[in-house]
PDB file of C-alpha atoms in Angstrom:
ATOM      1  CA  MET A1284       0.000   0.000   0.000  1.00  0.00           C
ATOM      2  CA  ASP A1285       1.228   3.486  -0.869  1.00  0.00           C
ATOM      3  CA  SER A1286       2.599   5.441   2.081  1.00  0.00           C
ATOM      4  CA  THR A1287       1.285   8.711   0.624  1.00  0.00           C
ATOM      5  CA  LEU A1288      -2.284   7.396   0.682  1.00  0.00           C
ATOM      6  CA  LEU A1289      -1.804   6.231   4.264  1.00  0.00           C
ATOM      7  CA  ARG A1290      -0.436   9.634   5.364  1.00  0.00           C
ATOM      8  CA  HIS A1291      -3.344  11.424   3.676  1.00  0.00           C
ATOM      9  CA  PHE A1292      -5.874   9.137   5.338  1.00  0.00           C
ATOM     10  CA  GLU A1293      -4.203   9.481   8.743  1.00  0.00           C
ATOM     11  CA  ALA A1294      -4.287  13.293   8.562  1.00  0.00           C
ATOM     12  CA  ALA A1295      -7.930  13.345   7.454  1.00  0.00           C
ATOM     13  CA  ALA A1296      -8.926  10.863  10.159  1.00  0.00           C
ATOM     14  CA  GLU A1297      -7.139  12.792  12.901  1.00  0.00           C
ATOM     15  CA  GLU A1298      -8.482  16.186  11.823  1.00  0.00           C
ATOM     16  CA  LEU A1299     -11.967  14.940  10.821  1.00  0.00           C
ATOM     17  CA  HIS A1300     -12.040  17.938   8.479  1.00  0.00           C
ATOM     18  CA  PHE A1301     -10.746  17.584   4.930  1.00  0.00           C
ATOM     19  CA  ALA A1302      -9.795  21.246   4.462  1.00  0.00           C
ATOM     20  CA  HIS A1303      -7.807  21.318   7.716  1.00  0.00           C
ATOM     21  CA  ALA A1304      -6.091  18.037   6.865  1.00  0.00           C
ATOM     22  CA  ALA A1305      -5.180  19.320   3.389  1.00  0.00           C
ATOM     23  CA  LYS A1306      -3.718  22.483   4.908  1.00  0.00           C
ATOM     24  CA  ARG A1307      -1.729  20.404   7.418  1.00  0.00           C
ATOM     25  CA  LEU A1308      -0.297  18.310   4.569  1.00  0.00           C
ATOM     26  CA  ASP A1309       0.199  21.393   2.372  1.00  0.00           C
ATOM     27  CA  ILE A1310      -1.722  19.885  -0.541  1.00  0.00           C
ATOM     28  CA  PRO A1311      -4.942  20.910  -2.321  1.00  0.00           C
ATOM     29  CA  ARG A1312      -8.184  19.643  -0.808  1.00  0.00           C
ATOM     30  CA  ALA A1313      -9.122  17.972  -4.104  1.00  0.00           C
ATOM     31  CA  SER A1314      -5.917  15.909  -4.031  1.00  0.00           C
ATOM     32  CA  LEU A1315      -6.681  14.768  -0.503  1.00  0.00           C
ATOM     33  CA  LEU A1316     -10.210  13.726  -1.463  1.00  0.00           C
ATOM     34  CA  LEU A1317      -8.881  11.868  -4.506  1.00  0.00           C
ATOM     35  CA  SER A1318      -6.365  10.013  -2.319  1.00  0.00           C
ATOM     36  CA  ILE A1319      -9.147   8.998   0.066  1.00  0.00           C
ATOM     37  CA  ARG A1320     -11.314   7.771  -2.834  1.00  0.00           C
ATOM     38  CA  VAL A1321      -8.425   5.750  -4.296  1.00  0.00           C
ATOM     39  CA  LEU A1322      -7.744   4.191  -0.889  1.00  0.00           C
ATOM     40  CA  GLU A1323     -11.432   3.341  -0.413  1.00  0.00           C
ATOM     41  CA  GLU A1324     -11.506   1.698  -3.856  1.00  0.00           C
ATOM     42  CA  GLU A1325      -8.384  -0.331  -3.028  1.00  0.00           C
ATOM     43  CA  LEU A1326      -9.850  -1.515   0.265  1.00  0.00           C
ATOM     44  CA  GLY A1327     -13.383  -2.052  -1.037  1.00  0.00           C
ATOM     45  CA  TYR A1328     -15.213  -0.270   1.775  1.00  0.00           C
ATOM     46  CA  PRO A1329     -15.867   3.353   2.813  1.00  0.00           C
ATOM     47  CA  LEU A1330     -13.617   4.895   5.439  1.00  0.00           C
ATOM     48  CA  PHE A1331     -15.652   8.055   6.119  1.00  0.00           C
ATOM     49  CA  ASP A1332     -19.385   8.424   6.690  1.00  0.00           C
ATOM     50  CA  THR A1333     -20.576  10.852   4.021  1.00  0.00           C
ATOM     51  CA  ALA A1334     -24.232  10.818   5.135  1.00  0.00           C
ATOM     52  CA  ALA A1335     -23.454  12.487   8.468  1.00  0.00           C
ATOM     53  CA  THR A1336     -23.619  16.271   8.870  1.00  0.00           C
ATOM     54  CA  SER A1337     -19.994  16.329  10.020  1.00  0.00           C
ATOM     55  CA  THR A1338     -17.085  14.170   8.927  1.00  0.00           C
ATOM     56  CA  THR A1339     -16.932  10.913  10.887  1.00  0.00           C
ATOM     57  CA  LEU A1340     -15.091   7.652  10.482  1.00  0.00           C
ATOM     58  CA  THR A1341     -16.953   4.436   9.805  1.00  0.00           C
ATOM     59  CA  PRO A1342     -16.187   1.485  12.123  1.00  0.00           C
ATOM     60  CA  GLU A1343     -14.037   0.042   9.320  1.00  0.00           C
ATOM     61  CA  GLY A1344     -12.282   3.415   9.031  1.00  0.00           C
ATOM     62  CA  GLU A1345     -11.509   3.453  12.763  1.00  0.00           C
ATOM     63  CA  ALA A1346     -10.034  -0.035  12.559  1.00  0.00           C
ATOM     64  CA  PHE A1347      -8.052   0.885   9.459  1.00  0.00           C
ATOM     65  CA  LEU A1348      -6.693   4.041  11.166  1.00  0.00           C
ATOM     66  CA  VAL A1349      -4.997   1.909  13.827  1.00  0.00           C
ATOM     67  CA  ASP A1350      -3.558  -0.339  11.111  1.00  0.00           C
ATOM     68  CA  ALA A1351      -2.418   2.638   8.995  1.00  0.00           C
ATOM     69  CA  GLN A1352      -0.652   4.260  11.946  1.00  0.00           C
ATOM     70  CA  ARG A1353       1.133   0.982  12.689  1.00  0.00           C
ATOM     71  CA  GLN A1354       2.209   0.645   9.035  1.00  0.00           C
ATOM     72  CA  LEU A1355       3.462   4.252   8.910  1.00  0.00           C
ATOM     73  CA  LYS A1356       5.513   3.741  12.090  1.00  0.00           C
ATOM     74  CA  ALA A1357       7.030   0.564  10.643  1.00  0.00           C
ATOM     75  CA  MET A1358       7.894   2.362   7.387  1.00  0.00           C
ATOM     76  CA  ALA A1359       9.513   5.247   9.279  1.00  0.00           C
ATOM     77  CA  ALA A1360      11.528   2.838  11.433  1.00  0.00           C
ATOM     78  CA  SER A1361      12.789   0.936   8.398  1.00  0.00           C
ATOM     79  CA  GLN A1362      13.780   4.189   6.676  1.00  0.00           C
ATOM     80  CA  ARG A1363      15.741   5.275   9.761  1.00  0.00           C
ATOM     81  CA  ALA A1364      17.495   1.896   9.850  1.00  0.00           C
ATOM     82  CA  ASN A1365      18.563   2.216   6.200  1.00  0.00           C
ATOM     83  CA  VAL A1366      20.223   5.617   6.617  1.00  0.00           C
ATOM     84  CA  ALA A1367      24.021   5.556   6.408  1.00  0.00           C
ATOM     85  CA  ALA A1368      25.982   6.656   9.452  1.00  0.00           C
ATOM     86  CA  PRO A1369      27.300  10.213   9.295  1.00  0.00           C
ATOM     87  CA  GLY A1370      30.963  10.806   8.680  1.00  0.00           C
ATOM     88  CA  GLY A1371      33.254   8.681   6.607  1.00  0.00           C
ATOM     89  CA  LYS A1372      36.526   9.014   4.780  1.00  0.00           C
ATOM     90  CA  ALA A1373      37.276  12.490   3.541  1.00  0.00           C
ATOM     91  CA  LYS A1374      38.555  12.812   0.001  1.00  0.00           C
ATOM     92  CA  ALA A1375      41.903  14.526  -0.086  1.00  0.00           C
ATOM     93  CA  ASN A1376      42.964  16.820  -2.869  1.00  0.00           C
ATOM     94  CA  LYS A1377      45.893  15.190  -4.636  1.00  0.00           C
ATOM     95  CA  GLY A1378      47.356  18.528  -5.658  1.00  0.00           C
ATOM     96  CA  LYS A1379      46.116  18.262  -9.208  1.00  0.00           C
ATOM     97  CA  GLY A1380      44.519  21.219 -10.843  1.00  0.00           C
ATOM     98  CA  ARG A1381      44.160  24.570  -9.215  1.00  0.00           C
ATOM     99  CA  ALA A1382      41.865  26.387  -6.870  1.00  0.00           C
ATOM    100  CA  PRO A1383      38.357  26.952  -8.197  1.00  0.00           C
ATOM    101  CA  ALA A1384      37.914  30.088 -10.234  1.00  0.00           C
ATOM    102  CA  VAL A1385      35.903  32.902  -8.719  1.00  0.00           C
ATOM    103  CA  LYS A1386      33.811  34.792 -11.193  1.00  0.00           C
ATOM    104  CA  GLY A1387      35.166  38.246 -11.856  1.00  0.00           C
ATOM    105  CA  GLU A1388      38.658  37.604 -10.471  1.00  0.00           C
ATOM    106  CA  ARG A1389      41.795  37.136 -12.521  1.00  0.00           C
ATOM    107  CA  LYS A1390      43.129  33.654 -13.009  1.00  0.00           C
ATOM    108  CA  PRO A1391      46.347  33.041 -11.076  1.00  0.00           C
ATOM    109  CA  GLY A1392      49.491  32.935 -13.191  1.00  0.00           C
ATOM    110  CA  LYS A1393      47.940  34.622 -16.204  1.00  0.00           C
ATOM    111  CA  ARG A1394      48.519  38.209 -17.126  1.00  0.00           C
ATOM    112  CA  ARG A1395      45.890  40.247 -18.779  1.00  0.00           C
ATOM    113  CA  GLN A1396      46.545  41.028 -22.366  1.00  0.00           C
ATOM    114  CA  SER A1397      47.310  44.704 -22.833  1.00  0.00           C
ATOM    115  CA  ARG A1398      46.029  46.652 -25.758  1.00  0.00           C
TER     116      ARG A1398
END
């Protein structure tokens, strides 16, 4: 399952307001609603009760929220485990070439051509 869809669902389920969740994720509201629809089609059941006057989770949606949060935590933990340790061997300059040129400054060792 796509982690983006899970993050979108988690934000919408925690906020229980699609506009607030979209603002929290810094995405358009339409994209959030599309993500929720795609997720509902993948799962085969509705996650939010659309007949209610306010946004509420269905019982299946509440159960899936717990599962989604667990999956997101597992994904984050595996990403942290795969990160390389900081530091390492520094690459030494072997003395080849010259110092980097700075725009607007003369090149060392070259004289300007006089007119």
